[in-house]
Coordinates of C-alpha atoms and ligand atoms in Angstrom, one line a residue:
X1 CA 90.2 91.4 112.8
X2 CA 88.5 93.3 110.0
X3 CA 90.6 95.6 108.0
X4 CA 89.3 97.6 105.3
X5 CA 91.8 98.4 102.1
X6 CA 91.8 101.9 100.3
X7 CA 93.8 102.3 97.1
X8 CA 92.5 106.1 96.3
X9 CA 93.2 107.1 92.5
X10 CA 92.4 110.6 90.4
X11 CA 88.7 109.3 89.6
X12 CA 88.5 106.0 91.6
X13 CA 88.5 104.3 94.8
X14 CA 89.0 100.6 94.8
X15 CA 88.3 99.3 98.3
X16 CA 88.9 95.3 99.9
X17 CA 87.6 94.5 103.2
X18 CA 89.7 91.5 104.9
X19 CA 88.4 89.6 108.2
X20 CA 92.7 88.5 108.7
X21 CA 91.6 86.5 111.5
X22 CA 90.0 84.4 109.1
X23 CA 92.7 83.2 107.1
X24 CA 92.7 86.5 105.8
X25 CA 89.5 86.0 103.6
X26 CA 88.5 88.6 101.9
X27 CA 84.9 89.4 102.8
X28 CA 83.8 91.8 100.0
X29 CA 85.7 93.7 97.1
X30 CA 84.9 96.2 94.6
X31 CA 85.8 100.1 93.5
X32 CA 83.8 103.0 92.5
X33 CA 85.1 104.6 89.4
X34 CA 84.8 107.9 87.4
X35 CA 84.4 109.9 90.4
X36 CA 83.7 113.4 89.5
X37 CA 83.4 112.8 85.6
X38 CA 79.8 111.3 83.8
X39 CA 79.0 107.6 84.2
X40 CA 80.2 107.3 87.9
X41 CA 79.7 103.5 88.8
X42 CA 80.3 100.8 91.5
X43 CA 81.4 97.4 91.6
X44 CA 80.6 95.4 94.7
X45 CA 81.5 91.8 95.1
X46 CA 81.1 89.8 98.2
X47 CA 82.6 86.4 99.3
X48 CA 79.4 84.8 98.3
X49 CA 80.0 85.9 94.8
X50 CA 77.2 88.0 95.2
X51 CA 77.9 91.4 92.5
X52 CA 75.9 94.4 92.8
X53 CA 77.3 96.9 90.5
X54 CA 75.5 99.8 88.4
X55 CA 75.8 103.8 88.2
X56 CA 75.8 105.8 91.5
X57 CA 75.6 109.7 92.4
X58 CA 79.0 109.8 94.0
X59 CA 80.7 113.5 93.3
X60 CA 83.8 113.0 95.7
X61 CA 86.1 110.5 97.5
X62 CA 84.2 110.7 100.9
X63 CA 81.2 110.2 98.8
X64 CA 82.8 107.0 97.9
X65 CA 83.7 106.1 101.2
X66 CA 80.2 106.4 102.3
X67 CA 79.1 104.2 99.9
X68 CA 81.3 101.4 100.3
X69 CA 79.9 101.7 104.1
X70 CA 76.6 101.6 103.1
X71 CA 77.5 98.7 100.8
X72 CA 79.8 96.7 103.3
X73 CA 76.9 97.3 106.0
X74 CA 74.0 96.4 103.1
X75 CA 71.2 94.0 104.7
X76 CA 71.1 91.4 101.3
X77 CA 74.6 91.4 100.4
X78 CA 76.7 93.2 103.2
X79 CA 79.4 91.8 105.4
X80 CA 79.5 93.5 108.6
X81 CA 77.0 94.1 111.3
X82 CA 78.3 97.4 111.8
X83 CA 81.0 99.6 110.9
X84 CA 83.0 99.4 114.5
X85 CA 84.0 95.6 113.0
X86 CA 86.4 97.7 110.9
X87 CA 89.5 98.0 113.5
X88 CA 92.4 100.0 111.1
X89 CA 92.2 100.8 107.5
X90 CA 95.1 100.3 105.0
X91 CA 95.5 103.1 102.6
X92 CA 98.1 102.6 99.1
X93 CA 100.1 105.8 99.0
X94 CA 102.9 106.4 96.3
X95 CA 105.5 108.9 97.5
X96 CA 106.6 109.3 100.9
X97 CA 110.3 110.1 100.2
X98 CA 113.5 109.9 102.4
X99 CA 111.1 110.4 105.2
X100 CA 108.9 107.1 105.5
X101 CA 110.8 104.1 105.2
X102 CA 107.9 101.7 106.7
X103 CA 104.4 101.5 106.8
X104 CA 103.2 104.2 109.4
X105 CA 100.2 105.4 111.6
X106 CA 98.9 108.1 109.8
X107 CA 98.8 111.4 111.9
X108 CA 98.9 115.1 111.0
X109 CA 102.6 115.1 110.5
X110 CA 102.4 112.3 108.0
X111 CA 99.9 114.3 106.3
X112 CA 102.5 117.0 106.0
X113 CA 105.1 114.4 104.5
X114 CA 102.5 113.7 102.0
X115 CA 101.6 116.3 101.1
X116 CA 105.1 117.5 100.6
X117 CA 105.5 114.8 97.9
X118 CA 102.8 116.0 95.5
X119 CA 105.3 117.5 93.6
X120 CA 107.3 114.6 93.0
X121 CA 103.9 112.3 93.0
X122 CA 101.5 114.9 91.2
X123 CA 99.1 112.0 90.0
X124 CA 99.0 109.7 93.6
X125 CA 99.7 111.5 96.7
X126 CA 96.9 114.5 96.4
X127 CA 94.4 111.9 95.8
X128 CA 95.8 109.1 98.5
X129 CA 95.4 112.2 100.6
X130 CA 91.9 112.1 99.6
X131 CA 90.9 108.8 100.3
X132 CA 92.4 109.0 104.1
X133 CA 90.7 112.3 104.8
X134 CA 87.6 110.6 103.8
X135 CA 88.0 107.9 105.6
X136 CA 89.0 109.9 108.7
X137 CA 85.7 111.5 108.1
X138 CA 83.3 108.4 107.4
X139 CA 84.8 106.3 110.2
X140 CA 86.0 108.0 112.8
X141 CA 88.5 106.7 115.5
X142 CA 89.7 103.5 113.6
X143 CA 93.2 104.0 112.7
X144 CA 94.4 105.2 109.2
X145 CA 97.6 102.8 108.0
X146 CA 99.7 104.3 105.0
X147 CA 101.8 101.8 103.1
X148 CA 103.8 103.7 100.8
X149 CA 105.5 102.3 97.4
X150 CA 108.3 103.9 98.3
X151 CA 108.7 102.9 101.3
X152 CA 110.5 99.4 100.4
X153 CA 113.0 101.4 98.3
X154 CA 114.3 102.5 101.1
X155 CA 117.5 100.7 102.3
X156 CA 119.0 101.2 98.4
X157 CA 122.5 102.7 99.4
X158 CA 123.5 106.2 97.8
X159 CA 125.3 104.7 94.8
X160 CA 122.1 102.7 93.3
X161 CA 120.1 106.1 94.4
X162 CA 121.9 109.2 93.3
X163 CA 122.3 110.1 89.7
X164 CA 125.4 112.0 88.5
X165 CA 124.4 115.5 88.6
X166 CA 125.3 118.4 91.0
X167 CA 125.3 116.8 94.4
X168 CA 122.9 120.1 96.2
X169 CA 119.8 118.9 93.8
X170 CA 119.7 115.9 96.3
X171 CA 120.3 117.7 98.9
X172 CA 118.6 120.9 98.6
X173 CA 115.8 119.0 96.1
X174 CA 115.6 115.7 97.3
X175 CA 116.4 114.5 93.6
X176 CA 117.5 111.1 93.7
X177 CA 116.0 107.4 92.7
X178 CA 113.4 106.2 94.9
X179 CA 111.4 103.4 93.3
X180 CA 108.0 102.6 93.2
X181 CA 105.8 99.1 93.9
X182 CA 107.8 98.7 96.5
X183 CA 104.9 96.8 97.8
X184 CA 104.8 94.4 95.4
X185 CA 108.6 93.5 94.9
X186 CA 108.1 93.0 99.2
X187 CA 105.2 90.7 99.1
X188 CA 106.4 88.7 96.1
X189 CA 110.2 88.4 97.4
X190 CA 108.8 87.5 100.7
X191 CA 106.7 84.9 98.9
X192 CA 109.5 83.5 96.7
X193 CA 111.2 82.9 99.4
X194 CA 108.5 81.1 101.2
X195 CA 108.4 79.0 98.1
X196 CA 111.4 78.0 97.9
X197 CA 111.7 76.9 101.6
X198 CA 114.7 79.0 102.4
X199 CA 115.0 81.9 104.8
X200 CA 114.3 85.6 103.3
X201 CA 117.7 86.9 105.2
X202 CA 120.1 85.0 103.0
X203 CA 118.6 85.4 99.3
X204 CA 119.6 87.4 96.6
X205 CA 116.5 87.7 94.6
X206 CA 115.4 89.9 91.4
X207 CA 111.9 90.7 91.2
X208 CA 110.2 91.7 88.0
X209 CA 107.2 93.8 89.0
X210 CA 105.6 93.7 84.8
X211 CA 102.0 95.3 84.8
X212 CA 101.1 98.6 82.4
X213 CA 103.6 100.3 84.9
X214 CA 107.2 97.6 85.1
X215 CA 109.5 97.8 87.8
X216 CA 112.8 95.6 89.2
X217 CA 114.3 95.0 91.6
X218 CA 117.2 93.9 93.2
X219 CA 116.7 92.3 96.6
X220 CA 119.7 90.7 99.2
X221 CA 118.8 89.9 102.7
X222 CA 115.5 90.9 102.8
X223 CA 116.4 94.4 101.9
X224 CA 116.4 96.6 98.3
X225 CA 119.5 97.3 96.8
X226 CA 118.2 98.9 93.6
X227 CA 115.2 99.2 91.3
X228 CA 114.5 100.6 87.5
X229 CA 112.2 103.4 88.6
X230 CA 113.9 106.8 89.7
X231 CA 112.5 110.3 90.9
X232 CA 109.5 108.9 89.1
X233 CA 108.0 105.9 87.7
X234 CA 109.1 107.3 84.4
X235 CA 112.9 105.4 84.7
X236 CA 113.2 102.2 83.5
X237 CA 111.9 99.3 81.7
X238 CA 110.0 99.7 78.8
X239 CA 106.5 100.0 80.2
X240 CA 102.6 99.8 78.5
X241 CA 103.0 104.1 77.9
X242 CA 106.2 104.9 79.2
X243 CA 109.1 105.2 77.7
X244 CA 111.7 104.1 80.3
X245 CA 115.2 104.7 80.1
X246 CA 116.2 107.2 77.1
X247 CA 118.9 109.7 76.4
X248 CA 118.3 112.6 78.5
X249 CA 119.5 114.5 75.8
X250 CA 117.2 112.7 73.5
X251 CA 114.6 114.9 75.6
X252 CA 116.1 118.1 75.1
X253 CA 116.5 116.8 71.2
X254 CA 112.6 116.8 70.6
X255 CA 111.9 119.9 72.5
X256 CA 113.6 122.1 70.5
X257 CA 112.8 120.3 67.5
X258 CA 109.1 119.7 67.8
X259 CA 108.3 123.1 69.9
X260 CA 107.1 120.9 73.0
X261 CA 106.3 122.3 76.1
X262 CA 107.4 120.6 79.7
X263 CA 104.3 119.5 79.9
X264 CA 103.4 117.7 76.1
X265 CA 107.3 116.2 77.0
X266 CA 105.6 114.7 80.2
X267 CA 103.0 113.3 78.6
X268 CA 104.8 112.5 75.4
X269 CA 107.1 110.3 77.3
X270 CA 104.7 108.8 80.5
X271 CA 101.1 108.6 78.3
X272 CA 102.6 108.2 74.3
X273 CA 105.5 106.2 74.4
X274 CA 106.5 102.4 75.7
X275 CA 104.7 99.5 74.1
X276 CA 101.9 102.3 72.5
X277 CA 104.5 104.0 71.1
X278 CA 106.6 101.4 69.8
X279 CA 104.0 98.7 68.7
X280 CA 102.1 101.5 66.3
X281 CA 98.6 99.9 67.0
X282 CA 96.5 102.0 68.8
X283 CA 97.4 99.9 71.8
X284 CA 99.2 99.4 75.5
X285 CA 97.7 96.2 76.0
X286 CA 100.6 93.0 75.4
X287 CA 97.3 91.2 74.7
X288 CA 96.9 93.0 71.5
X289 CA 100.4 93.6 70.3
X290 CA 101.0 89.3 71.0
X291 CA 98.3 88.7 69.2
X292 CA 99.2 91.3 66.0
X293 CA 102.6 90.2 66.2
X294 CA 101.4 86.2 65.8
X295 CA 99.5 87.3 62.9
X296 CA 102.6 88.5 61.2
X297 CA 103.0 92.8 62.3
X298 CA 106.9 93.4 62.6
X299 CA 106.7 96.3 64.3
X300 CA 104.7 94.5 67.0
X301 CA 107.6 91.9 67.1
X302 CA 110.7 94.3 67.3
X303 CA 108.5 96.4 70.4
X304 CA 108.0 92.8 72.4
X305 CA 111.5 92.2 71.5
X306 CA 112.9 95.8 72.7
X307 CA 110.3 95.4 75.8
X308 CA 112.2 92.0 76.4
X309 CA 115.9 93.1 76.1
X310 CA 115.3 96.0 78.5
X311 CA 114.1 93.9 81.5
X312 CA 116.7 91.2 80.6
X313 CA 119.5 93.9 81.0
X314 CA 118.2 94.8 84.1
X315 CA 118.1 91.2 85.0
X316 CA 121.9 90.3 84.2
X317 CA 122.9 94.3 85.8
X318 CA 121.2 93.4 88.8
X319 CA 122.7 90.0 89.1
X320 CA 126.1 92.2 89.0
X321 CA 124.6 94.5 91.9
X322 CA 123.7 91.2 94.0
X323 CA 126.8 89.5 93.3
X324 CA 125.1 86.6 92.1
X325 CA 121.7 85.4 91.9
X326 CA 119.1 83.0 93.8
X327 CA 115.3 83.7 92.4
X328 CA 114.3 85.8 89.3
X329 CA 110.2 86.3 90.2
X330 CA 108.0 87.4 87.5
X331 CA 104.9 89.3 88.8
X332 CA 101.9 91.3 87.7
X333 CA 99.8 91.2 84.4
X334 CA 102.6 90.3 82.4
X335 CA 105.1 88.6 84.2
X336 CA 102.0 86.3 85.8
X337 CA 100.0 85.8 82.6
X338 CA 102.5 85.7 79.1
X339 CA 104.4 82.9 79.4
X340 CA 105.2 84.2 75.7
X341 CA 107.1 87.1 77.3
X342 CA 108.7 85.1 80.2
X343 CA 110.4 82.9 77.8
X344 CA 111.5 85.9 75.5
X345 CA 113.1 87.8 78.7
X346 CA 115.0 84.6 80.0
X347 CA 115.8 83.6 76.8
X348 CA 119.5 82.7 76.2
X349 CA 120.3 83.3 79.9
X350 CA 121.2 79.3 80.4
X351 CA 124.9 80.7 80.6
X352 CA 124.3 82.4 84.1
X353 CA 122.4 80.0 85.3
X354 CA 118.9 81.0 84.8
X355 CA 117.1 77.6 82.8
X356 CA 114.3 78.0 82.1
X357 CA 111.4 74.6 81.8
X358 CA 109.3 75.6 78.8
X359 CA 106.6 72.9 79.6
X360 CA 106.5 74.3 83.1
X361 CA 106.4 77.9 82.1
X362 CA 103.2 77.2 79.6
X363 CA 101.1 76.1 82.3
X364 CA 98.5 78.8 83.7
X365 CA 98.0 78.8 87.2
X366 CA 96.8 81.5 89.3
X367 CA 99.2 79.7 92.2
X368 CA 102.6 81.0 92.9
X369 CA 105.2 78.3 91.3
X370 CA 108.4 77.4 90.0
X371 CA 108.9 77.4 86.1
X372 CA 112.9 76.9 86.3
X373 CA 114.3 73.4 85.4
X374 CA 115.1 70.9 87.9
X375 CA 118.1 71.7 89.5
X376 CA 118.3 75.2 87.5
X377 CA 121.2 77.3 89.6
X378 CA 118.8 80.1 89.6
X379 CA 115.2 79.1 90.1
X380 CA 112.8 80.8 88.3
X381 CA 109.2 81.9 90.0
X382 CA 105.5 83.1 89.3
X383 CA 104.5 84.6 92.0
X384 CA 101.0 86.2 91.8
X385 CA 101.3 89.9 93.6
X386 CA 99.0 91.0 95.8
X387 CA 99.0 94.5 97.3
X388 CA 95.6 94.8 99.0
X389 CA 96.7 91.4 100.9
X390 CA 100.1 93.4 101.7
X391 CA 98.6 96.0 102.8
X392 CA 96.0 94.4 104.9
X393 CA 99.0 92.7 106.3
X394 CA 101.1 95.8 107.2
X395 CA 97.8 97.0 108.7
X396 CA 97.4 94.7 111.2
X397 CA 101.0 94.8 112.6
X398 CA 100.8 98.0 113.2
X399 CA 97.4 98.5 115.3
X400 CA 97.6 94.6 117.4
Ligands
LIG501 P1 98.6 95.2 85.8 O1 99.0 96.6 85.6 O2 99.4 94.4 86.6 O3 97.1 95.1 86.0 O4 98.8 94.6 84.3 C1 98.0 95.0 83.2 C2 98.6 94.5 81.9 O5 98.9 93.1 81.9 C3 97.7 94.7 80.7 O6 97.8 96.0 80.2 C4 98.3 93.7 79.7 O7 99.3 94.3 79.0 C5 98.9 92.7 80.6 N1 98.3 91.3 80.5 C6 97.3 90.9 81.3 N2 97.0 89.6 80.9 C7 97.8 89.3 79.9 C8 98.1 88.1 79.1 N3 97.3 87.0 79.3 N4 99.1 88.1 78.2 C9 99.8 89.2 78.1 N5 99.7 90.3 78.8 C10 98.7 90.4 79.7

């Protein structure tokens, strides 16, 4: 069964075409990127290894859509034979609020719910819109499968999701936590627990989702009780530009006293701030501020260090939340790749449990694995995420 997977961003569309009835191999992968804007291009790999990439006259998202078509159906380095190989389609979208708690069938009313989250998802949903209604357009008929971040979020009970302001701005707002790569802290939970040989239903794991964007979460049963992110993936961990958790007041604190408008705040806080901010290098990337900091920057040091701290608080709260702790899973660009950063974050949590093997956690692997000590109460685990596979996943047991 061929699925085809369609993360739509603001200038991009990254695409991954699975045959899942062949041990889920990916066929061909790729995106096309700086839609709209000058020096439009395309990356096309196929399982062969064959690349084609190079610039391309793509103006819009169904542009895009038609392309990868074209591409997936190419004579020299395509996969299909024709497009009706494609049997559903798996589409990323961020928001989808109280009122999508699993992946769904898209239909019009779906649309609807989507569209009523670009306010709180101003950046994501308008353009996830995008990519669907393109795809509805370029291949019509095969069903349209929306996996929403939010959607794992879901089963978080009203204390982990309400903040402490007047109760009607959740009910007459909808302002309340919901989360976001749920999809991730789902696939690498489930995976975790795979790993470890024991069932899903009875673990209490904490995920730490740590890309440019960071996320945790607290897992028991199978179902979230809590993560960092809020309203918006603004709450939280420290993150590559975003500030996480502050001081509301601290907000109101440098509007009045810098003259900032909602709008610099926004991007003051989401584009500015985080590791960019703190590090003082010119840079988001933990690459760059590891490698300033082990040629002697302080500055670089205390922002790894205040980057640490925050996702080992959330670590040792959420271990309160669960009421005890089975799996701590480190995931995405950082969690998967700096064992530098693993080791700083666990560090000095022998005391609840969490031991952590430093010979284990040096060696790179691109497998999922355990870096904990032998017989560590709390096992610690790489897991490698992998959303497109999730979603591909979700896809198919919807439409069998
Ligand atoms: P993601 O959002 O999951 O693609 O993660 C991207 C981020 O992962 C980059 O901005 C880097 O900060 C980080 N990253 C990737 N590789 C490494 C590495 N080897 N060491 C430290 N950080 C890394």
């Amino acid at each position: 069964m061929v699925i085809l997977v369609i993360n739509a961003g603001s200038s991009s569309v990254k695409f991954t075409c699975f045959d899942m009835a062949d041990n889920k191999k990916v066929l061909a992968t790729g995106l096309v990127e700086r839609i709209g804007i000058e020096g439009t291009s395309m990356k096309y790999t196929n399982h062969k290894g064959d690349e084609v990439k190079g610039a391309v006259d793509v103006k819009n998202p169904t542009d895009a859509v038609k392309l990868i078509s074209e591409r997936l159906l190419d004579a020299n380095h395509g996969v299909l034979k024709s497009l009706n190989e494609v049997k559903a389609i798996g589409h990323r979208v961020v928001h989808g609020a109280e009122k999508i708690k699993d992946p769904i069938i898209i239909t019009s009313e779906v649309k609807e719910v989507i569209k009523d989250c670009f306010s709180m998802s101003p950046l994501h949903n308008p353009h996830n819109l995008n990519g669907i209604e393109a795809c509805e357009g370029v291949l019509p008929g095969v069903p349209n499968v929306g996996v929403f971040d939010t959607a794992f979020h879901a089963t978080m009970p009203p204390n982990a999701f309400l903040y402490g302001i007047p109760y009607n701005f959740y009910t007459e707002n909808s302002v309340r936590r919901y989360g976001f790569h749920g999809t991730s802290h789902a696939y690498v939970s489930k995976a975790a627990a795979t790993l470890d040989g024991r069932p899903y239903q009875s673990l209490k794991i904490v995920t730490c989702h740590l890309g440019n964007g960071g996320s945790v979460a607290a897992i028991k049963d199978g179902k979230c009780q809590d993560t960092s992110m809020g309203l918006t993936p603004l709450e939280g961990l420290v993150m590559g530009t975003r500030s996480g958790d502050v001081d509301p007041a601290v907000v109101l604190y440098l509007m009045k006293l810098k003259n900032l408008t909602a709008d610099q705040t926004d991007n003051l806080l989401n584009k500015q701030s985080g590791v960019l901010g703190l590090a003082g290098i010119g840079s988001s990337d933990l690459r760059d501020v590891e490698t300033a900091q082990d040629s002697g920057n302080a500055q670089c040091r205390q922002a790894l260090e205040v980057y640490a701290y925050r996702v080992r608080k959330y670590i040792g709260a959420y271990m309160a939340a669960l009421g005890g702790l089975d799996i701590v899973v480190f995931t995405a660009g950082v969690g998967e790749n700096s064992a530098t950063m693993r080791a700083s974050i666990v560090n000095g949590l022998d005391g609840l449990g969490i031991k952590l093997d430093g010979a284990k956690n040096a060696v790179r692997s691109p497998e999922p694995r355990v870096i904990s000590q032998e017989g560590s109460p709390v096992k610690i685990h790489v897991i490698p995420t992998n959303e497109e596979l999730a979603i591909a996943e979700f896809t198919v047991s919807l439409v069998k």
